[in-house]
Coordinates of C-alpha atoms in Angstrom, one line a residue:
Chain A
M1 CA -30.1 79.3 272.9
V2 CA -33.0 80.3 275.1
I3 CA -36.3 81.8 273.9
V4 CA -38.6 83.4 276.5
G5 CA -42.3 83.3 275.6
T6 CA -44.6 80.6 274.4
G7 CA -46.8 82.7 272.1
P8 CA -46.8 82.1 268.3
V9 CA -43.7 84.2 267.8
G10 CA -41.5 82.3 270.4
L11 CA -42.8 78.9 269.3
A12 CA -42.3 79.7 265.6
L13 CA -38.7 80.8 266.2
A14 CA -38.1 77.6 268.3
I15 CA -39.2 75.6 265.3
D16 CA -37.1 77.5 262.8
L17 CA -33.9 77.1 264.9
G18 CA -34.9 73.5 265.8
Q19 CA -35.3 72.6 262.1
R20 CA -31.8 74.0 261.6
G21 CA -30.5 71.6 264.1
H22 CA -29.9 73.8 267.2
E23 CA -30.6 72.9 270.8
V24 CA -33.4 75.3 271.8
L25 CA -35.0 75.8 275.2
V26 CA -38.3 77.7 275.3
I27 CA -39.5 79.1 278.7
G28 CA -43.1 80.3 279.2
K29 CA -44.9 81.4 282.3
F30 CA -48.2 79.8 281.4
D31 CA -48.8 76.1 281.8
F32 CA -51.7 76.2 279.4
I33 CA -52.6 77.8 276.1
P34 CA -54.5 80.9 277.1
D35 CA -57.9 81.1 275.3
G36 CA -59.8 84.3 274.6
S37 CA -59.5 86.6 271.8
K38 CA -56.1 87.5 270.5
A39 CA -54.7 87.4 267.0
I40 CA -57.0 86.0 264.4
C41 CA -55.9 87.2 261.0
F42 CA -52.8 85.6 259.4
S43 CA -51.5 87.0 256.2
K44 CA -50.2 85.3 253.1
R45 CA -46.7 86.1 254.1
S46 CA -47.2 84.5 257.5
L47 CA -48.6 81.5 255.9
D48 CA -45.6 81.2 253.6
I49 CA -43.4 81.4 256.8
L50 CA -45.6 78.8 258.6
D51 CA -45.4 76.6 255.5
R52 CA -41.6 76.6 255.8
L53 CA -42.1 75.6 259.5
K54 CA -44.3 72.8 258.2
V55 CA -47.6 73.9 259.7
G56 CA -48.9 76.1 256.8
G57 CA -51.1 73.5 255.3
Q58 CA -52.7 72.6 258.6
A59 CA -53.3 76.3 259.4
V60 CA -55.1 76.8 256.1
E61 CA -57.1 73.7 256.6
R62 CA -58.1 74.6 260.1
G63 CA -58.7 78.3 259.3
V64 CA -61.2 80.3 257.3
T65 CA -59.7 81.5 254.0
W66 CA -60.6 85.0 252.8
N67 CA -59.2 87.4 250.2
V68 CA -61.8 90.2 250.0
G69 CA -62.5 93.1 252.2
K70 CA -65.6 95.3 251.9
V71 CA -66.2 98.7 253.4
F72 CA -69.8 100.0 254.1
W73 CA -70.9 103.4 255.2
K74 CA -74.0 104.3 257.2
D75 CA -76.9 102.1 256.1
S76 CA -75.5 101.3 252.6
R77 CA -76.2 97.7 251.5
E78 CA -73.6 97.9 248.8
P79 CA -69.9 98.5 249.8
I80 CA -68.5 101.9 249.0
Y81 CA -65.1 100.2 248.6
Q82 CA -63.7 96.7 248.3
F83 CA -60.3 95.2 247.9
D84 CA -58.7 91.8 247.0
L85 CA -55.7 90.8 249.2
L86 CA -54.5 88.3 246.7
P87 CA -54.5 90.2 243.4
V88 CA -51.9 87.8 241.9
K89 CA -53.4 84.3 241.8
N90 CA -51.7 81.0 241.2
Q91 CA -49.9 81.0 244.6
K92 CA -49.9 78.2 247.1
M93 CA -51.2 80.3 250.0
P94 CA -54.4 82.5 250.1
G95 CA -54.4 86.2 250.9
F96 CA -55.5 85.7 254.5
I97 CA -56.8 83.1 256.9
N98 CA -58.7 83.7 260.1
L99 CA -57.7 81.3 262.9
Q100 CA -57.9 81.7 266.6
Q101 CA -54.4 82.2 268.0
Y102 CA -54.8 79.2 270.3
Y103 CA -55.3 76.9 267.3
L104 CA -52.2 78.2 265.7
E105 CA -50.3 77.7 269.0
D106 CA -51.6 74.2 269.1
L107 CA -50.3 73.5 265.6
L108 CA -46.9 75.0 266.5
I109 CA -46.7 72.9 269.7
G110 CA -47.5 69.8 267.6
R111 CA -44.7 70.6 265.3
I112 CA -42.3 71.2 268.2
S113 CA -43.1 67.7 269.5
E114 CA -41.5 66.3 266.3
L115 CA -38.2 68.1 267.1
P116 CA -36.3 66.3 269.9
N117 CA -33.8 69.2 270.1
V118 CA -36.4 71.7 271.2
E119 CA -37.6 71.7 274.8
V120 CA -40.5 73.8 276.1
R121 CA -40.9 74.5 279.8
W122 CA -44.4 75.5 280.6
G123 CA -45.2 77.4 283.8
H124 CA -41.6 78.6 284.3
E125 CA -41.4 82.3 284.9
V126 CA -38.3 84.4 284.3
T127 CA -37.6 86.6 287.4
D128 CA -34.1 88.0 286.6
V129 CA -31.9 88.6 283.6
S130 CA -28.5 90.0 283.0
T131 CA -26.3 90.0 279.9
S132 CA -22.6 90.0 279.3
A133 CA -20.4 90.1 276.2
S134 CA -20.6 86.3 275.8
G135 CA -24.2 85.6 276.8
A136 CA -27.1 86.0 279.1
K137 CA -28.1 84.7 282.5
I138 CA -31.7 84.3 283.6
G139 CA -33.3 83.4 286.9
V140 CA -36.3 81.2 286.6
K141 CA -39.1 80.5 289.1
A142 CA -40.7 77.1 288.8
E143 CA -42.8 74.8 290.9
G144 CA -40.1 72.2 291.2
G145 CA -37.6 74.8 292.4
D146 CA -36.0 78.0 291.2
Y147 CA -33.0 77.9 289.0
E148 CA -30.6 79.8 286.8
I149 CA -29.6 79.3 283.2
T150 CA -26.8 80.8 281.2
C151 CA -27.0 80.8 277.4
E152 CA -25.2 82.3 274.5
W153 CA -28.2 84.1 273.1
L154 CA -31.5 85.1 274.6
V155 CA -34.5 85.9 272.5
A156 CA -37.3 87.7 274.2
C157 CA -40.6 86.9 272.6
D158 CA -42.5 87.6 275.9
G159 CA -45.1 90.0 274.7
S160 CA -46.0 93.7 275.2
K161 CA -45.3 93.6 278.9
S162 CA -41.9 91.8 278.3
T163 CA -40.2 90.9 281.6
I164 CA -36.9 90.8 279.8
R165 CA -37.3 94.3 278.5
N166 CA -38.4 95.6 281.9
K167 CA -35.6 93.8 283.8
L168 CA -33.0 95.2 281.5
D169 CA -34.6 98.6 282.0
L170 CA -35.0 99.2 278.2
D171 CA -37.1 101.8 276.5
F172 CA -40.5 101.3 274.8
E173 CA -41.6 104.6 273.3
G174 CA -44.8 105.5 271.4
R175 CA -48.3 106.8 271.3
V176 CA -51.4 105.8 273.1
F177 CA -54.7 106.2 271.2
E178 CA -57.7 107.5 273.2
D179 CA -60.4 105.1 272.2
N180 CA -61.9 101.8 273.4
F181 CA -62.9 98.9 271.3
L182 CA -65.1 96.0 272.3
I183 CA -64.4 92.5 271.0
A184 CA -67.5 90.3 270.9
D185 CA -66.7 86.8 269.7
V186 CA -70.1 85.1 269.2
R187 CA -71.1 81.7 268.0
M188 CA -73.9 81.8 265.5
K189 CA -75.1 80.4 262.2
G190 CA -74.5 83.5 260.1
D191 CA -74.9 83.8 256.4
F192 CA -72.2 86.5 256.0
P193 CA -69.5 85.4 253.5
A194 CA -65.9 84.7 254.5
E195 CA -64.8 88.3 253.9
R196 CA -63.7 91.2 256.1
W197 CA -66.6 93.6 256.5
F198 CA -66.1 97.1 257.9
W199 CA -68.7 99.7 258.6
F200 CA -68.3 103.4 259.2
D201 CA -71.1 105.0 261.1
P202 CA -73.6 102.2 260.7
P203 CA -77.1 102.5 262.2
F204 CA -76.2 99.8 264.8
N205 CA -73.3 101.8 266.2
P206 CA -74.0 105.4 265.2
G207 CA -71.0 107.7 264.7
K208 CA -68.5 104.8 265.3
S209 CA -67.1 101.8 263.4
V210 CA -67.8 98.1 263.4
L211 CA -65.6 95.2 262.0
L212 CA -66.8 91.7 261.3
H213 CA -64.6 88.6 260.7
K214 CA -65.5 85.0 260.3
Q215 CA -63.5 82.4 262.4
P216 CA -63.6 78.6 262.4
D217 CA -66.3 76.8 264.4
D218 CA -69.1 79.2 263.5
I219 CA -67.4 81.9 265.6
W220 CA -67.7 85.5 264.4
R221 CA -65.6 88.4 265.7
I222 CA -67.5 91.7 265.9
D223 CA -65.4 94.6 266.9
F224 CA -67.3 97.7 268.0
Q225 CA -65.7 101.1 268.5
L226 CA -66.9 102.5 271.8
G227 CA -65.2 105.9 272.3
W228 CA -63.0 107.1 275.1
D229 CA -65.2 108.0 278.1
I230 CA -66.8 104.7 278.9
D231 CA -67.2 102.4 281.9
R232 CA -64.8 99.6 280.9
E233 CA -66.3 97.2 283.4
A234 CA -69.9 97.7 282.4
C235 CA -69.4 97.7 278.7
I236 CA -68.4 94.0 278.6
R237 CA -71.3 92.8 280.6
P238 CA -73.6 90.6 278.5
E239 CA -76.6 92.8 279.2
N240 CA -74.8 95.7 277.5
V241 CA -73.1 93.8 274.7
N242 CA -76.0 91.6 273.6
P243 CA -78.2 94.5 272.5
L244 CA -75.4 95.9 270.3
V245 CA -74.9 92.5 268.7
K246 CA -78.7 92.0 268.3
A247 CA -79.0 95.4 266.7
M248 CA -76.4 94.5 264.2
L249 CA -77.5 90.9 263.4
G250 CA -81.2 91.4 263.6
A251 CA -83.5 90.4 266.5
D252 CA -84.2 87.0 265.0
V253 CA -80.6 85.8 264.8
E254 CA -79.6 83.5 267.7
F255 CA -76.1 83.8 269.0
E256 CA -74.1 82.7 272.1
R257 CA -71.4 84.6 273.8
E258 CA -67.9 83.2 273.3
W259 CA -65.7 86.0 274.6
Y260 CA -66.3 89.6 275.3
S261 CA -63.5 92.0 276.2
V262 CA -62.5 95.6 275.7
Y263 CA -59.2 97.0 274.6
T264 CA -57.3 100.2 273.9
F265 CA -54.2 100.3 271.9
Q266 CA -50.9 101.9 271.4
C267 CA -48.2 102.2 268.7
R268 CA -44.8 101.7 270.3
R269 CA -41.4 100.3 269.6
M270 CA -38.0 99.9 271.3
A271 CA -35.3 102.1 269.8
R272 CA -33.2 98.9 269.1
F273 CA -34.2 95.2 269.0
V274 CA -30.7 93.9 269.5
H275 CA -29.1 94.6 272.9
G276 CA -25.9 92.6 273.0
R277 CA -26.8 89.0 273.6
A278 CA -30.5 89.8 274.3
I279 CA -32.7 90.1 271.1
F280 CA -36.3 91.2 271.0
A281 CA -39.0 89.9 268.6
G282 CA -42.7 90.4 268.3
D283 CA -44.8 92.4 270.8
S284 CA -41.9 92.8 273.2
A285 CA -40.2 94.9 270.6
H286 CA -43.1 96.7 268.9
L287 CA -46.8 97.2 269.3
V288 CA -49.4 98.4 266.7
S289 CA -53.2 98.9 266.6
P290 CA -55.1 95.9 265.5
F291 CA -56.4 97.4 262.3
G292 CA -54.4 95.9 259.6
A293 CA -53.5 92.6 261.3
R294 CA -49.9 93.8 261.7
G295 CA -49.3 92.6 265.3
C296 CA -48.8 88.8 265.2
N297 CA -47.9 89.0 261.4
G298 CA -45.2 91.5 262.3
G299 CA -43.9 89.2 265.0
L300 CA -43.7 86.3 262.6
A301 CA -41.8 88.5 260.1
D302 CA -39.3 89.2 262.9
I303 CA -38.5 85.6 263.5
D304 CA -38.4 84.8 259.8
N305 CA -35.7 87.4 259.5
L306 CA -33.9 86.4 262.7
G307 CA -33.9 82.6 262.5
W308 CA -31.4 82.1 259.6
K309 CA -29.2 84.9 260.8
L310 CA -28.9 83.4 264.3
D311 CA -28.2 80.0 262.7
L312 CA -25.2 81.4 260.8
V313 CA -23.9 83.1 263.9
L314 CA -24.4 80.1 266.1
R315 CA -22.5 77.9 263.6
G316 CA -19.7 80.5 263.5
D317 CA -20.3 81.1 259.8
A318 CA -21.1 84.7 260.3
P319 CA -19.7 87.2 262.9
E320 CA -21.8 88.3 265.8
E321 CA -22.2 91.7 264.2
F322 CA -24.2 90.1 261.5
L323 CA -27.2 90.3 263.8
E324 CA -27.1 94.1 263.5
T325 CA -28.8 93.4 260.1
Y326 CA -31.7 91.9 262.0
N327 CA -31.9 95.1 264.0
I328 CA -32.0 97.2 260.8
E329 CA -34.4 95.1 258.8
A330 CA -36.8 94.3 261.6
I331 CA -37.0 98.0 262.5
T332 CA -37.8 98.8 258.9
T333 CA -40.7 96.3 259.1
A334 CA -41.9 97.7 262.5
D335 CA -41.8 101.3 261.3
E336 CA -43.8 100.4 258.2
N337 CA -46.3 98.6 260.4
I338 CA -46.5 101.4 262.9
L339 CA -46.9 104.0 260.1
N340 CA -49.8 102.1 258.4
S341 CA -51.4 101.3 261.7
T342 CA -51.2 104.9 262.9
R343 CA -52.7 106.2 259.6
S344 CA -55.5 103.7 259.7
T345 CA -56.3 104.7 263.3
D346 CA -56.3 108.4 262.4
F347 CA -58.8 107.7 259.7
L348 CA -61.0 105.4 261.7
T349 CA -61.1 107.6 264.8
P350 CA -60.8 111.3 263.7
K351 CA -59.7 113.5 266.6
S352 CA -61.0 116.9 265.5
A353 CA -63.8 118.5 263.6
V354 CA -61.6 119.1 260.5
S355 CA -60.3 115.5 260.7
T356 CA -63.8 114.2 260.8
A357 CA -64.8 116.4 257.9
F358 CA -62.0 115.1 255.7
R359 CA -62.9 111.5 256.6
D360 CA -66.6 112.0 255.9
A361 CA -65.8 113.8 252.6
V362 CA -63.7 110.8 251.5
L363 CA -66.6 108.5 252.3
D364 CA -69.0 110.8 250.6
L365 CA -67.0 110.8 247.4
A366 CA -66.0 107.1 247.6
G367 CA -69.6 106.0 246.9
V368 CA -69.7 107.9 243.6
S369 CA -66.1 108.3 242.5
D370 CA -63.2 105.9 242.0
F371 CA -60.4 108.2 243.0
A372 CA -61.7 108.7 246.5
R373 CA -61.7 105.0 247.2
A374 CA -57.9 104.9 247.5
F375 CA -58.3 107.3 250.5
V376 CA -60.7 105.0 252.4
N377 CA -58.6 103.5 255.1
S378 CA -60.3 100.8 257.2
G379 CA -57.0 99.2 257.9
R380 CA -54.2 98.5 255.4
L381 CA -53.7 94.8 255.8
S382 CA -50.4 93.2 256.5
T383 CA -48.2 92.3 253.6
A384 CA -44.5 91.5 253.5
V385 CA -42.3 94.6 254.1
G386 CA -39.4 95.2 251.7
Y387 CA -35.9 96.5 252.5
P388 CA -35.0 98.4 249.3
D389 CA -32.0 99.9 251.1
G390 CA -31.2 96.8 253.1
P391 CA -27.6 96.1 254.1
L392 CA -27.6 92.6 252.6
N393 CA -28.7 93.6 249.1
S394 CA -26.4 93.8 246.1
P395 CA -27.1 96.2 243.3
D396 CA -28.8 94.7 240.1
E397 CA -26.3 93.4 237.6
G398 CA -27.6 94.1 234.1
D399 CA -30.9 95.5 233.0
W400 CA -33.9 94.6 235.2
L401 CA -37.3 96.3 234.8
G402 CA -39.8 93.6 236.0
G403 CA -39.4 90.7 238.5
V404 CA -38.7 91.1 242.2
A405 CA -36.1 93.6 243.3
S406 CA -33.4 92.9 245.9
G407 CA -34.8 93.3 249.4
Y408 CA -38.3 92.0 248.5
P409 CA -39.7 88.5 249.0
V410 CA -39.9 86.2 246.0
I411 CA -43.4 85.9 244.7
D412 CA -44.8 82.4 244.7
A413 CA -45.7 80.5 241.4
P414 CA -46.4 77.0 240.4
L415 CA -43.4 74.8 239.8
D416 CA -43.2 71.1 238.9
E417 CA -46.1 69.5 240.7
G418 CA -45.9 72.0 243.6
W419 CA -44.9 75.6 244.2
L420 CA -41.8 77.7 243.9
L421 CA -41.6 78.8 247.6
E422 CA -41.7 75.2 248.8
K423 CA -38.7 74.4 246.7
L424 CA -36.7 77.4 247.9
G425 CA -37.1 76.2 251.5
G426 CA -35.0 77.9 254.2
R427 CA -31.5 78.0 252.7
F428 CA -29.6 80.2 250.3
V429 CA -30.6 79.3 246.7
I430 CA -29.5 80.4 243.3
L431 CA -32.5 80.4 241.1
S432 CA -31.7 80.6 237.4
N433 CA -33.2 80.0 234.0
G434 CA -30.4 78.1 232.3
G435 CA -27.1 79.9 232.2
Q436 CA -23.4 78.7 232.3
F437 CA -21.9 79.4 235.7
D438 CA -20.5 77.6 238.7
P439 CA -22.6 78.2 241.8
P440 CA -20.5 79.1 244.9
L441 CA -19.6 76.1 247.0
G442 CA -22.4 74.8 249.3
V443 CA -25.2 76.9 247.7
D444 CA -28.1 75.0 246.2
H445 CA -29.0 75.8 242.6
I446 CA -32.5 75.5 241.1
D447 CA -32.5 75.8 237.3
L448 CA -35.9 76.5 236.1
A449 CA -34.9 75.5 232.5
A450 CA -34.6 72.0 233.8
R451 CA -38.0 72.0 235.6
T452 CA -41.6 71.5 234.5
N453 CA -44.4 73.9 234.8
A454 CA -42.1 76.9 235.3
R455 CA -43.5 79.4 232.8
I456 CA -45.4 81.5 235.4
A457 CA -42.4 81.6 237.7
I458 CA -40.1 82.7 234.9
E459 CA -42.5 85.5 233.9
R460 CA -43.1 86.7 237.5
L461 CA -39.4 86.9 238.2
D462 CA -38.5 88.2 234.7
L463 CA -36.0 85.4 234.4
R464 CA -34.9 85.7 230.8
P465 CA -32.7 82.8 229.7
G466 CA -29.3 83.0 231.3
S467 CA -30.4 85.2 234.3
A468 CA -30.2 84.2 237.9
Y469 CA -31.3 85.4 241.4
L470 CA -29.6 84.8 244.7
I471 CA -32.3 84.2 247.3
R472 CA -31.8 84.4 251.1
P473 CA -33.0 81.7 253.5
D474 CA -36.1 83.8 254.3
Q475 CA -36.9 83.8 250.6
Y476 CA -36.0 87.5 250.1
V477 CA -34.0 88.4 247.0
A478 CA -30.4 89.3 247.8
A479 CA -29.2 89.9 244.3
R480 CA -30.0 89.3 240.6
F481 CA -27.8 88.9 237.6
R482 CA -28.2 89.0 233.8
T483 CA -24.8 87.5 233.4
P484 CA -24.1 85.5 236.6
D485 CA -20.6 84.2 237.1
A486 CA -18.6 82.7 240.0
D487 CA -17.3 86.1 241.0
N488 CA -20.5 88.2 241.2
L489 CA -22.4 85.3 242.8
T490 CA -19.7 84.8 245.4
A491 CA -19.5 88.5 246.2
A492 CA -23.3 88.8 246.6
L493 CA -23.4 85.7 248.8
K494 CA -20.7 87.1 251.0
R495 CA -22.6 90.3 251.4
S496 CA -25.9 88.7 252.2
S497 CA -24.5 86.0 254.5
Q498 CA -21.8 88.0 256.3
G499 CA -23.2 91.6 256.1
V500 CA -20.0 92.8 254.4
S501 CA -19.1 93.4 250.8
A502 CA -16.3 91.3 249.3
Chain B
M1 CA -67.8 112.2 237.7
S2 CA -64.9 112.1 235.4
E3 CA -61.8 110.2 236.6
A4 CA -58.3 111.4 236.0
N5 CA -55.3 109.5 237.4
I6 CA -56.1 107.3 240.3
L7 CA -53.6 107.3 243.2
S8 CA -52.2 104.2 244.7
T9 CA -53.5 103.6 248.3
A10 CA -49.9 104.2 249.5
D11 CA -49.8 107.6 247.9
A12 CA -53.3 108.4 249.0
D13 CA -52.3 107.5 252.6
T14 CA -49.2 109.7 252.5
I15 CA -51.2 112.7 251.2
Y16 CA -54.0 112.1 253.7
A17 CA -51.6 111.9 256.6
Q18 CA -50.0 115.1 255.6
L19 CA -53.4 116.8 255.4
I20 CA -54.3 115.6 258.9
D21 CA -50.9 116.7 260.3
L22 CA -51.4 120.1 258.8
H23 CA -54.4 120.6 261.0
R24 CA -53.1 118.9 264.2
G25 CA -53.4 121.3 267.2
R26 CA -55.3 124.0 265.2
S27 CA -58.5 125.6 266.2
D28 CA -61.5 125.1 263.9
A29 CA -61.2 128.7 262.6
E30 CA -57.6 128.2 261.8
S31 CA -58.4 124.9 260.0
L32 CA -61.1 126.5 257.9
R33 CA -58.6 129.2 256.9
L34 CA -55.9 126.7 256.1
N35 CA -58.3 124.6 254.0
A36 CA -59.4 127.8 252.1
R37 CA -55.8 128.6 251.3
L38 CA -55.2 125.1 250.2
I39 CA -58.2 125.2 247.8
L40 CA -57.0 128.4 246.3
L41 CA -53.5 127.0 245.8
L42 CA -55.0 123.9 244.1
I43 CA -57.1 126.1 241.9
N44 CA -54.0 128.0 240.9
Q45 CA -52.3 124.7 240.0
I46 CA -55.3 123.6 237.8
S47 CA -55.3 127.0 236.1
D48 CA -58.2 126.3 233.9
V49 CA -61.5 128.1 234.4
E50 CA -63.8 125.5 233.0
T51 CA -62.2 122.7 235.0
V52 CA -62.3 124.7 238.2
L53 CA -66.0 125.7 237.7
K54 CA -66.9 122.1 237.0
L55 CA -65.1 120.9 240.1
I56 CA -66.8 123.5 242.3
A57 CA -70.1 122.4 241.0
S58 CA -69.3 118.7 241.5
A59 CA -68.4 119.2 245.2
E60 CA -72.1 119.5 245.8
F61 CA -73.5 116.1 244.8
D62 CA -76.0 113.7 246.2
T63 CA -74.2 111.0 248.0
M64 CA -76.7 108.3 247.0
T65 CA -77.0 109.0 243.3
G66 CA -73.8 110.9 242.6
E67 CA -75.8 113.6 240.8
I68 CA -74.8 117.1 241.1
A69 CA -77.3 119.4 242.9
S70 CA -78.8 122.1 240.7

């Protein structure tokens, strides 16, 4: 089992497979954790995943927690729109944290050091790759000498310029957006709250947008839209950036430059993420604009979906074809992320007079009328993506109106002294409220009727007495039953763990 | 302004995207014409004189106060 790439996606997959007892080798071309500005916003769903990988608590502790986003227009002091990313309270994890990507990588590396079956080779660069029906072979360039490795499965988490994708000559189609954005990470003692603030057409960047995020260590990220025809070299020079920042913060606020860079963005994805024995996850497979924090969060969703499936295949408990369900479900997620990111981008950066007119009309109305606020799109922030038509779902048995449908992640709730999602962990679980049935062999059973502090969980899942859910190792619902029995549970388990109906 | 049913952001995004797509690649004159047609179709859908007249008046409001211009 070889993973290429030492970013958060590759490292997280290594932990997941390592925790499941597999020998994992991770190869990355850097021999350091690159600094600078990359991902900073981690969603509740990602935090739930990281918690399963045993770094969620540290990430929240290290990061800046936030739940609220506000949108301003022109010189308005009051937001014309605001949203709460954790509308349902009483969950372990917050709606979002901001944390510099290198801090997250540091936490993941710390966790890997506790797993003796996971090895990371830093500063080793993949130069060649070929695949066959039974595995993959890669050539690696390293200081101590070049070498070759063969493996059963190769997972490419090697980023948007993926060497593996390029060497296998695979596609990466999509759309480039003609705009430039400046990232100014500055250190200052600001008195802005820990919220996401977004401005359309503010006086300090007329006709364009600005985004402000708080990060740990008194670092603030300010993201200025610059437009298309600019001198990319000049626009990141401090003498050009500092006046922009000063105009925004006020002349009397002292700040220091932490990192200035300029970026453009694209929405792209591969046609397929599974190519025989080479599997793609994260930016190597799909790219989105940053508005909505769907890049790194989308990558973590990939490995969450892939980890347990690879585990079953590596153990011989599921056929190789089972990984096709990763291809299907991860593409569903990627398409949802690309759709939302494209729509946000079209709203943020209108490309024609009529498009600008609609955008401004929405903003006009949003200040005075509730209905228009739903149209204000400053980025639709990353949430878990559902697979309502997913290949692993079984149809509802009995009458279900509330709760969580098959193909959606279980919502967290208090349970005993802790939380429901921690108890679910990373295995198949039958979650019931009482009921008389024999769980299929080897599947854990959590009976909420026998637990304490389960009222909210029972309500959120609409678990009337006698009902049960079958939950996948990635905490997505596979099936639910009003009258569970050995037969319907076994059939649903077979479908969700083999990809075939009984 | 009175509020009828408020759309979910997902539905609002779908409608908005369709509107923008409608205009993709059109000249400004074509877009004006398309918007005019769309307004007339929506008026037909509302089919109530009073409501339509009220909506026409309320399109012209002060963005700071929300008050309708007279």
